[in-house]
Tab-separated table of C-alpha atoms (C1' of nucleotides) in Angstrom:
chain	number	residue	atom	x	y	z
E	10	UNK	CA	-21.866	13.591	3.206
E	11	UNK	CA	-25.272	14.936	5.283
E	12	UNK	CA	-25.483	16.522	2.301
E	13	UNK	CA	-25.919	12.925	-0.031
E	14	UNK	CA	-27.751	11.521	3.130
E	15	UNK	CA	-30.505	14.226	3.122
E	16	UNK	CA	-30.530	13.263	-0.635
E	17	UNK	CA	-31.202	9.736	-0.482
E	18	UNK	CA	-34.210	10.332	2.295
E	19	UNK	CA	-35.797	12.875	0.398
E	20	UNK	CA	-35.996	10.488	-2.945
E	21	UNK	CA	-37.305	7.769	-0.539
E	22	UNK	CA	-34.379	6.093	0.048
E	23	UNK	CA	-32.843	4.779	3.718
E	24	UNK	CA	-29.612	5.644	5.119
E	25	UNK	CA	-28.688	2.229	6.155
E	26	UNK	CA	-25.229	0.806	7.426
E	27	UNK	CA	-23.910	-0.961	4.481
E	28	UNK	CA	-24.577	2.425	2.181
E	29	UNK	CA	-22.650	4.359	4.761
E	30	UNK	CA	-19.729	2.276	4.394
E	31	UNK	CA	-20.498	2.204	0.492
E	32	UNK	CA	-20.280	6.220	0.478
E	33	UNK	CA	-16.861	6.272	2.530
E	34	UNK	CA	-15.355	3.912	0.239
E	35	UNK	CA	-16.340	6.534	-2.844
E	36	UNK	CA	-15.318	9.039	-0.676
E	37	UNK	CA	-11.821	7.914	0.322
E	38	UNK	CA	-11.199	6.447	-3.384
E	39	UNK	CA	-10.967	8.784	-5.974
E	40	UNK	CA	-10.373	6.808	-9.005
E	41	UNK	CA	-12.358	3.807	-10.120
E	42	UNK	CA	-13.121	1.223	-8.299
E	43	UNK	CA	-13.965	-2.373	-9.592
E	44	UNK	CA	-17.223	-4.632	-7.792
E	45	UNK	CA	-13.801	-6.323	-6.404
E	46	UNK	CA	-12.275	-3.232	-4.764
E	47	UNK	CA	-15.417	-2.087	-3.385
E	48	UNK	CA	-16.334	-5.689	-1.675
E	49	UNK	CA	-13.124	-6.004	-0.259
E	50	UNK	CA	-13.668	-2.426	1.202
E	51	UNK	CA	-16.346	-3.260	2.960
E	52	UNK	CA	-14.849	-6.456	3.986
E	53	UNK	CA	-12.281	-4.866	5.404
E	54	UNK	CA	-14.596	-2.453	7.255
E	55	UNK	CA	-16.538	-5.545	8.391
E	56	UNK	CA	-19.384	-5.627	6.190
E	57	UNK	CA	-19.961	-8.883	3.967
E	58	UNK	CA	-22.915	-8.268	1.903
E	59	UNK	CA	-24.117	-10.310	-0.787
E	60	UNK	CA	-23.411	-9.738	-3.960
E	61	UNK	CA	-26.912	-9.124	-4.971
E	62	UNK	CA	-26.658	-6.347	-2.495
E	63	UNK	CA	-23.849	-4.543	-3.411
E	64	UNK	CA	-24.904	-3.905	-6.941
E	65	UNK	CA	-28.277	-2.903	-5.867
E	66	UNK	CA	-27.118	-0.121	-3.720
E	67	UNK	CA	-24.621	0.250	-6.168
E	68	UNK	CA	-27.298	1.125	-9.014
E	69	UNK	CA	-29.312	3.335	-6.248
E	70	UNK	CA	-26.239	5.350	-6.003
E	71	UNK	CA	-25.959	6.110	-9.415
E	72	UNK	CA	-29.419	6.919	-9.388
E	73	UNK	CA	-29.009	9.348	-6.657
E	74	UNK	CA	-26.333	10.833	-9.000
E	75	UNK	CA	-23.184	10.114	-6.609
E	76	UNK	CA	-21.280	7.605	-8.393
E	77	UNK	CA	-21.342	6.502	-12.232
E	78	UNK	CA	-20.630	3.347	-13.661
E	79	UNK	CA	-17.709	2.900	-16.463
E	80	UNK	CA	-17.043	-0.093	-18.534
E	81	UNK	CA	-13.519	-0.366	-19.621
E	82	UNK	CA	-11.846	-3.209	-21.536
E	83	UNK	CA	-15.396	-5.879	-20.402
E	84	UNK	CA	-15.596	-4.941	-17.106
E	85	UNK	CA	-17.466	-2.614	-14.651
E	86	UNK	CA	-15.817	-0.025	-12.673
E	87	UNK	CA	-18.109	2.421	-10.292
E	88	UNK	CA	-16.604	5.895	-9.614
E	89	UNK	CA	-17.818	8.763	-7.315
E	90	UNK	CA	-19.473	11.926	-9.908
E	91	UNK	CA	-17.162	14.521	-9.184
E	92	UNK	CA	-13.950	16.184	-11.274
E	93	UNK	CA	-13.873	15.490	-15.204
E	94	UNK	CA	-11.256	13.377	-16.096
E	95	UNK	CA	-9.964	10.204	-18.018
E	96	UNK	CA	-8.161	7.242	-17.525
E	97	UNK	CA	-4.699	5.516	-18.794
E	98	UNK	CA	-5.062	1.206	-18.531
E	99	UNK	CA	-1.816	-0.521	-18.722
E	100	UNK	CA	-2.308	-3.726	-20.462
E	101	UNK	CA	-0.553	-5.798	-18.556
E	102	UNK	CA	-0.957	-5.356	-14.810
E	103	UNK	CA	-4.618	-3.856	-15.799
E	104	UNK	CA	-4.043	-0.860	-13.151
E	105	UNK	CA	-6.418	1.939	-13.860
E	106	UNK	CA	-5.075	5.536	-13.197
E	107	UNK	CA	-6.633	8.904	-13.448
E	108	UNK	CA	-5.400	11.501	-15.909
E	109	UNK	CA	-6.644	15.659	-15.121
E	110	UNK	CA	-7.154	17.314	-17.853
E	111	UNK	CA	-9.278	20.466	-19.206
E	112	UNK	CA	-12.194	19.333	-21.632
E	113	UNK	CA	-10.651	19.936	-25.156
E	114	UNK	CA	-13.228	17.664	-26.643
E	115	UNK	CA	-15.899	20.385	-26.488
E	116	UNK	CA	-15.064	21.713	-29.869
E	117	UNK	CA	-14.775	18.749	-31.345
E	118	UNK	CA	-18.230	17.692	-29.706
E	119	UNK	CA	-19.781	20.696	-31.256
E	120	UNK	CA	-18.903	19.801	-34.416
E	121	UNK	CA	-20.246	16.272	-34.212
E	122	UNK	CA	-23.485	17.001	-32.924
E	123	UNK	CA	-23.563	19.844	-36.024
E	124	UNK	CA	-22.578	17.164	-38.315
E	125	UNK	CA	-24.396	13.809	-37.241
E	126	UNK	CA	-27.505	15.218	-35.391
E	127	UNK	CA	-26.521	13.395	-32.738
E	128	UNK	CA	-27.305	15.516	-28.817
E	129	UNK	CA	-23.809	14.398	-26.858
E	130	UNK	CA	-24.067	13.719	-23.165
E	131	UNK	CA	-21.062	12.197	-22.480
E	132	UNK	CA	-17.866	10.031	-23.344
E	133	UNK	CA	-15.512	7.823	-22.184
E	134	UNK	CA	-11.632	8.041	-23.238
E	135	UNK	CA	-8.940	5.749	-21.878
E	136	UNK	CA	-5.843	5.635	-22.726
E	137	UNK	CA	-4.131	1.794	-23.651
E	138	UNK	CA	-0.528	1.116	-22.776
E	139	UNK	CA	2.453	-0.209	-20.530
E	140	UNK	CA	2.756	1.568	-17.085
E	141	UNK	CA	6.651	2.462	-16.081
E	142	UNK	CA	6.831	-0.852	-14.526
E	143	UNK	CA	5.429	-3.143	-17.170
E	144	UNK	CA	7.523	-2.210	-20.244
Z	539	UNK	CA	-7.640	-10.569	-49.443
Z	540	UNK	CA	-4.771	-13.373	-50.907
Z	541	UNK	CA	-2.021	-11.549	-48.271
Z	542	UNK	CA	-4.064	-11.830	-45.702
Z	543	UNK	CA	-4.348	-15.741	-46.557
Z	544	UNK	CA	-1.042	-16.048	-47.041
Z	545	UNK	CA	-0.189	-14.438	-43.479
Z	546	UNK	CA	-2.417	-16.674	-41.878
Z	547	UNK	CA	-1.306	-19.745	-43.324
Z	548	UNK	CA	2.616	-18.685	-42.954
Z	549	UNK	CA	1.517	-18.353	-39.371
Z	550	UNK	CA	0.289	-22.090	-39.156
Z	551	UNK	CA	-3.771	-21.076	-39.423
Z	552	UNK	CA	-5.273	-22.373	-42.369
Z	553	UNK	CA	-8.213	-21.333	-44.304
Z	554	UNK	CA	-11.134	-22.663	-43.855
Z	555	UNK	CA	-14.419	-21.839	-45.112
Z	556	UNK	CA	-15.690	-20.046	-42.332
Z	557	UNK	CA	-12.574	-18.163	-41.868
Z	558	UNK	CA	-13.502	-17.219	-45.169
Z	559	UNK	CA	-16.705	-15.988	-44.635
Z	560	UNK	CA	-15.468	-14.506	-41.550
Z	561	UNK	CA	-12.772	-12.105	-43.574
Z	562	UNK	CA	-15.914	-11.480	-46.010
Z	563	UNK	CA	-17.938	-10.284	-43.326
Z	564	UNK	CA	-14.925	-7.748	-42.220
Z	565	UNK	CA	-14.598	-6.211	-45.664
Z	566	UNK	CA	-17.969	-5.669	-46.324
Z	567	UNK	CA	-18.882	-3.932	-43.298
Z	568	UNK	CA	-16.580	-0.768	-41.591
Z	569	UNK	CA	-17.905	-0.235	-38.260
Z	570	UNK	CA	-17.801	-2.288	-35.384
Z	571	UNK	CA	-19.636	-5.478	-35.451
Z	572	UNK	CA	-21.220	-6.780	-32.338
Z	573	UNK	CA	-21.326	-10.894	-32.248
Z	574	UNK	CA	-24.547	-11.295	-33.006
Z	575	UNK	CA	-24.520	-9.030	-36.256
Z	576	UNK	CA	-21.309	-11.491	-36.931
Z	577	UNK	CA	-22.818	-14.821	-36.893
Z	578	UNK	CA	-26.122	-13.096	-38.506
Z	579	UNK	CA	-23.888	-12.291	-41.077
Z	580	UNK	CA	-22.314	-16.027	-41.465
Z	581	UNK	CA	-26.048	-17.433	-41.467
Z	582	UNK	CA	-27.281	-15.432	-44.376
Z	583	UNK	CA	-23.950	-17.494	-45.973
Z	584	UNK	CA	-25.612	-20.231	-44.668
Z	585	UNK	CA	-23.059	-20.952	-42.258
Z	586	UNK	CA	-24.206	-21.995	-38.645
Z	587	UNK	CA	-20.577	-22.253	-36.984
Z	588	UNK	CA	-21.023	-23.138	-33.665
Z	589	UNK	CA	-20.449	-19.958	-31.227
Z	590	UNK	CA	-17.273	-21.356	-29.443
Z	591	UNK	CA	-15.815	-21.772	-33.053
Z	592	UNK	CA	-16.820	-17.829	-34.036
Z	593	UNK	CA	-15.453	-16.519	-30.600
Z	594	UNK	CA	-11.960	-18.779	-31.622
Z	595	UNK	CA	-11.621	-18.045	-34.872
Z	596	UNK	CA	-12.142	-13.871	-34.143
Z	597	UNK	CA	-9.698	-14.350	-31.210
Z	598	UNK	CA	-7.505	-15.597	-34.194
Z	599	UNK	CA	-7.945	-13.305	-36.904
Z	600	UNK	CA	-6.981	-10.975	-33.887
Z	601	UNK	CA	-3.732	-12.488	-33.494
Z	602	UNK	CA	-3.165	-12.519	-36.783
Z	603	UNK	CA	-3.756	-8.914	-36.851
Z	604	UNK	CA	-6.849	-8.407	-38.939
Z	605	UNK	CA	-9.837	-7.155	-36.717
Z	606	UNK	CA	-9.408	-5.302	-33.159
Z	607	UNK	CA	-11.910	-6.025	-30.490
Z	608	UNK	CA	-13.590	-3.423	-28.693
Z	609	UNK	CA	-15.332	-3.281	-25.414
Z	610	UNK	CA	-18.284	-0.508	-25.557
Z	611	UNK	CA	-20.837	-0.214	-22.488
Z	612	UNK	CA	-20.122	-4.024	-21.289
Z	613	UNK	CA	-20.179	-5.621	-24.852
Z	614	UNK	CA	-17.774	-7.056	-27.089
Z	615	UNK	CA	-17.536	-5.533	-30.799
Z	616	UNK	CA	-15.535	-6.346	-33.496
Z	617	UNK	CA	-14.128	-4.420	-36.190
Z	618	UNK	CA	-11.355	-4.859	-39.567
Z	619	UNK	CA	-7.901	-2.751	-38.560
Z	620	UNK	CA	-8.115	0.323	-40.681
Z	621	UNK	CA	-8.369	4.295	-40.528
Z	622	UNK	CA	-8.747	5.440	-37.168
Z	623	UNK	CA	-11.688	6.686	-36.226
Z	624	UNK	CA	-14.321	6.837	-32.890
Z	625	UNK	CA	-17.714	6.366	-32.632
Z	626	UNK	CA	-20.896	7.893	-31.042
Z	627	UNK	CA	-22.779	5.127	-29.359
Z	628	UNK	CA	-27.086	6.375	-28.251
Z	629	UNK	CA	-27.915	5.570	-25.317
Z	630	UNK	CA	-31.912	5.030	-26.514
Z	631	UNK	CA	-31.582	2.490	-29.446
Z	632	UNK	CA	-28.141	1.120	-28.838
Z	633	UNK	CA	-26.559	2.419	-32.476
Z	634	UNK	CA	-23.686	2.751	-32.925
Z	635	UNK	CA	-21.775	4.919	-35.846
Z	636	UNK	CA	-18.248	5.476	-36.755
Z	637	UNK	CA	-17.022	9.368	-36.425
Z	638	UNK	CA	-14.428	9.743	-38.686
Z	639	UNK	CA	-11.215	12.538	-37.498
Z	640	UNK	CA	-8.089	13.207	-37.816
Z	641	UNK	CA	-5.679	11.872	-34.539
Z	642	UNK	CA	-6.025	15.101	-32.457
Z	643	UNK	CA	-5.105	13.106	-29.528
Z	644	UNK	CA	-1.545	12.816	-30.596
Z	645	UNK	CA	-0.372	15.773	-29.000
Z	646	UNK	CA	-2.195	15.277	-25.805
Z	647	UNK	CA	-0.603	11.663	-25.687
Z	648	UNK	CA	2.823	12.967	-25.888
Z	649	UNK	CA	1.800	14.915	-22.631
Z	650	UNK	CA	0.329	12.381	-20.876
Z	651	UNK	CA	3.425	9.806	-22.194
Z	652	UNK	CA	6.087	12.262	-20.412
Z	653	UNK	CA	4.205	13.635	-17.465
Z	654	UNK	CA	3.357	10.126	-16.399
Z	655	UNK	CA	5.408	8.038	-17.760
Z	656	UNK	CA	3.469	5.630	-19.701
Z	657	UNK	CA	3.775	4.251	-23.062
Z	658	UNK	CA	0.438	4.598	-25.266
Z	659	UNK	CA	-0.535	2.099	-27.529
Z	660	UNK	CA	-3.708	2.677	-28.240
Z	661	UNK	CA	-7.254	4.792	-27.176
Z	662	UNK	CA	-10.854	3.957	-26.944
Z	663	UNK	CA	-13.393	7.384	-27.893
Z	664	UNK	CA	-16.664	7.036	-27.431
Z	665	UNK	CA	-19.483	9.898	-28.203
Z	666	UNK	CA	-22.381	8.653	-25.531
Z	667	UNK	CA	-25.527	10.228	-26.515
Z	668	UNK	CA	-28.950	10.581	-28.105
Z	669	UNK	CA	-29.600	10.113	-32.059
Z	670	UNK	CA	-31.889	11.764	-34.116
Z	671	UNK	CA	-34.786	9.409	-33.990
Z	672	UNK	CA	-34.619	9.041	-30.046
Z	673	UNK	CA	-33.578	12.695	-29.321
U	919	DA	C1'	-47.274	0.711	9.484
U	920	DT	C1'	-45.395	0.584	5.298
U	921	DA	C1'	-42.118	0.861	1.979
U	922	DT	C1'	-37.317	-0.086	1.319
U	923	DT	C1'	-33.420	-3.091	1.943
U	924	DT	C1'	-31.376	-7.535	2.444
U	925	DG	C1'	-29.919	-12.555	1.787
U	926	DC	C1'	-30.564	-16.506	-0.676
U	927	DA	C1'	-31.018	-19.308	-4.594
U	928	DA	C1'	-31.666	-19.485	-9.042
U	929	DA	C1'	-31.529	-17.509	-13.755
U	930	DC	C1'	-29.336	-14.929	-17.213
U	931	DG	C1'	-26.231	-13.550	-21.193
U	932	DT	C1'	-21.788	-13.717	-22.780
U	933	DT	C1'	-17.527	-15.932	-23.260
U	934	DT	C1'	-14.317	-19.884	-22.404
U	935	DT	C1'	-12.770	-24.703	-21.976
U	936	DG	C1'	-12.039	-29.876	-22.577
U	937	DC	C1'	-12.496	-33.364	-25.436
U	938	DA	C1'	-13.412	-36.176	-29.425
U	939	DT	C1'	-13.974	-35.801	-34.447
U	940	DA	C1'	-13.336	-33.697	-39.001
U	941	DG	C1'	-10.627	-31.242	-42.187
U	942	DT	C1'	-6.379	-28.676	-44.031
U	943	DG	C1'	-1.733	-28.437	-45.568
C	952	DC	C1'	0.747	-37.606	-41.556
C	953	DA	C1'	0.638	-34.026	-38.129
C	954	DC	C1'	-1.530	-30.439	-36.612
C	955	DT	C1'	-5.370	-27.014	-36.791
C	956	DA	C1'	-10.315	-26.214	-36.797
C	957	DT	C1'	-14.801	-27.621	-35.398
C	958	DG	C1'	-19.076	-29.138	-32.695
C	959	DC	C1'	-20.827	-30.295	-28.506
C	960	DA	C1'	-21.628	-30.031	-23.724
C	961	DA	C1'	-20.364	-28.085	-19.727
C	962	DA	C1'	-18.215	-24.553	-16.999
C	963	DA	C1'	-16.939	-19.948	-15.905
C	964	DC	C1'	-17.841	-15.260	-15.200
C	965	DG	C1'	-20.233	-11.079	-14.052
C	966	DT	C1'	-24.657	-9.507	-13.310
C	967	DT	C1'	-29.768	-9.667	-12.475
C	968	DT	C1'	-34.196	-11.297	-10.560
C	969	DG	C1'	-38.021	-13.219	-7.506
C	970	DC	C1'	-39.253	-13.988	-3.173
C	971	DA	C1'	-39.576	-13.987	1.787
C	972	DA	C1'	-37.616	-12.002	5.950
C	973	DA	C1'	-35.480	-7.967	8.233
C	974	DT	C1'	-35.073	-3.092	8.923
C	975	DA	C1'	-35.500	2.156	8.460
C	976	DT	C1'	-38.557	5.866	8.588
DNA sequence: ATATTTGCAAACGTTTTGCATAGTG
DNA sequence: CACTATGCAAAACGTTTGCAAATAT
């Protein structure tokens, strides 16, 4: 946390209350989070920003590398940088749930760049279906 | 073509011309088709369909099974049902390109089915990266 | 002191909706 | 004829921007 802090200062940024309680709600969430689920966090911590606000800091934090921003199925979801993984999306209740998993698209990522001449940075995979409850 | 007309209309849609021109547009390109490409498209056949009436009639063609909407970095893209394949998506110019593969997620899906209980329907794959001309 | 952060209001781009009219089966 | 498809205008939705005031360093 002093760690991301010391960060922040040293690219000109400033520690200020409502990024605190932005960088404990990454912290204690480890899956996605919608612009929803993070303003109701700090709601519930006492902080009402405005909007404008929230995505600003938001966009700082991805630029300070500790979260990154996913868009699944139209909508944006922020997530702290940390452990490689993907996500399953039921289509009905629309929870979001991590899956672990070893990167076994390196090979295949190999081969694309080889074959297209295209440099891959990242990529997104979710997986579509009905959680236990829904079907 | 025809069984796709006759599908629609046993489903109580009808043809009209721009659902025509629409189902044109779909077979004559492969890869996903963003909305404006779609109603560029439908100009250049002189149709100017107002953009309510393109967003209801791809929301039908979707019920009626024909095209699949995707969702790729906060956009909406449309593409024909057809041979499975992903696509590698550059971050510089926007462009994106179909990657053609086998379904080498099967196995992993079976995994993630049993171990979490889940049903899979579908998957979304994107590449994120640089092309040639940008790299 | 100065640059960053914030709230506010307004703009933006994309998609959706209600309603009256036109067109298909 | 009945019902679907269409155009239009307006609304909805998520996100961004410009500006002036507040705050961190």
């Amino acid at each position: 946390m002093d760690i991301i802090f010391d960060k922040i200062r040293e690219s000109g940024g400033r520690i200020t209350a409502i990024k605190k309680a932005l960088l404990e709600c990454f912290s204690e969430n480890h899956c996605i989070l919608s612009f929803k689920e993070i303003s109701g966090f700090l709601e519930k911590k006492n902080f009402k920003p405005n909007r404008s606000t929230i995505y600003r800091e938001l966009d700082l934090l991805r630029k300070f590398n500790v979260i990154e921003k996913k868009e699944i199925s139209g909508k944006s979801f922020y997530e702290k940088k940390g452990k490689h993984h993907h996500h399953i999306v039921c289509v009905k209740c629309k929870k979001i749930e991590p899956v672990l998993m070893d990167n076994f698209l390196e090979k295949i990522e190999k081969d694309i760049s080889r074959e297209k001449d295209f440099l891959i940075l990242n990529h997104n995979l979710e997986f579509i279906g009905k959680c236990k409850k829904c079907n």
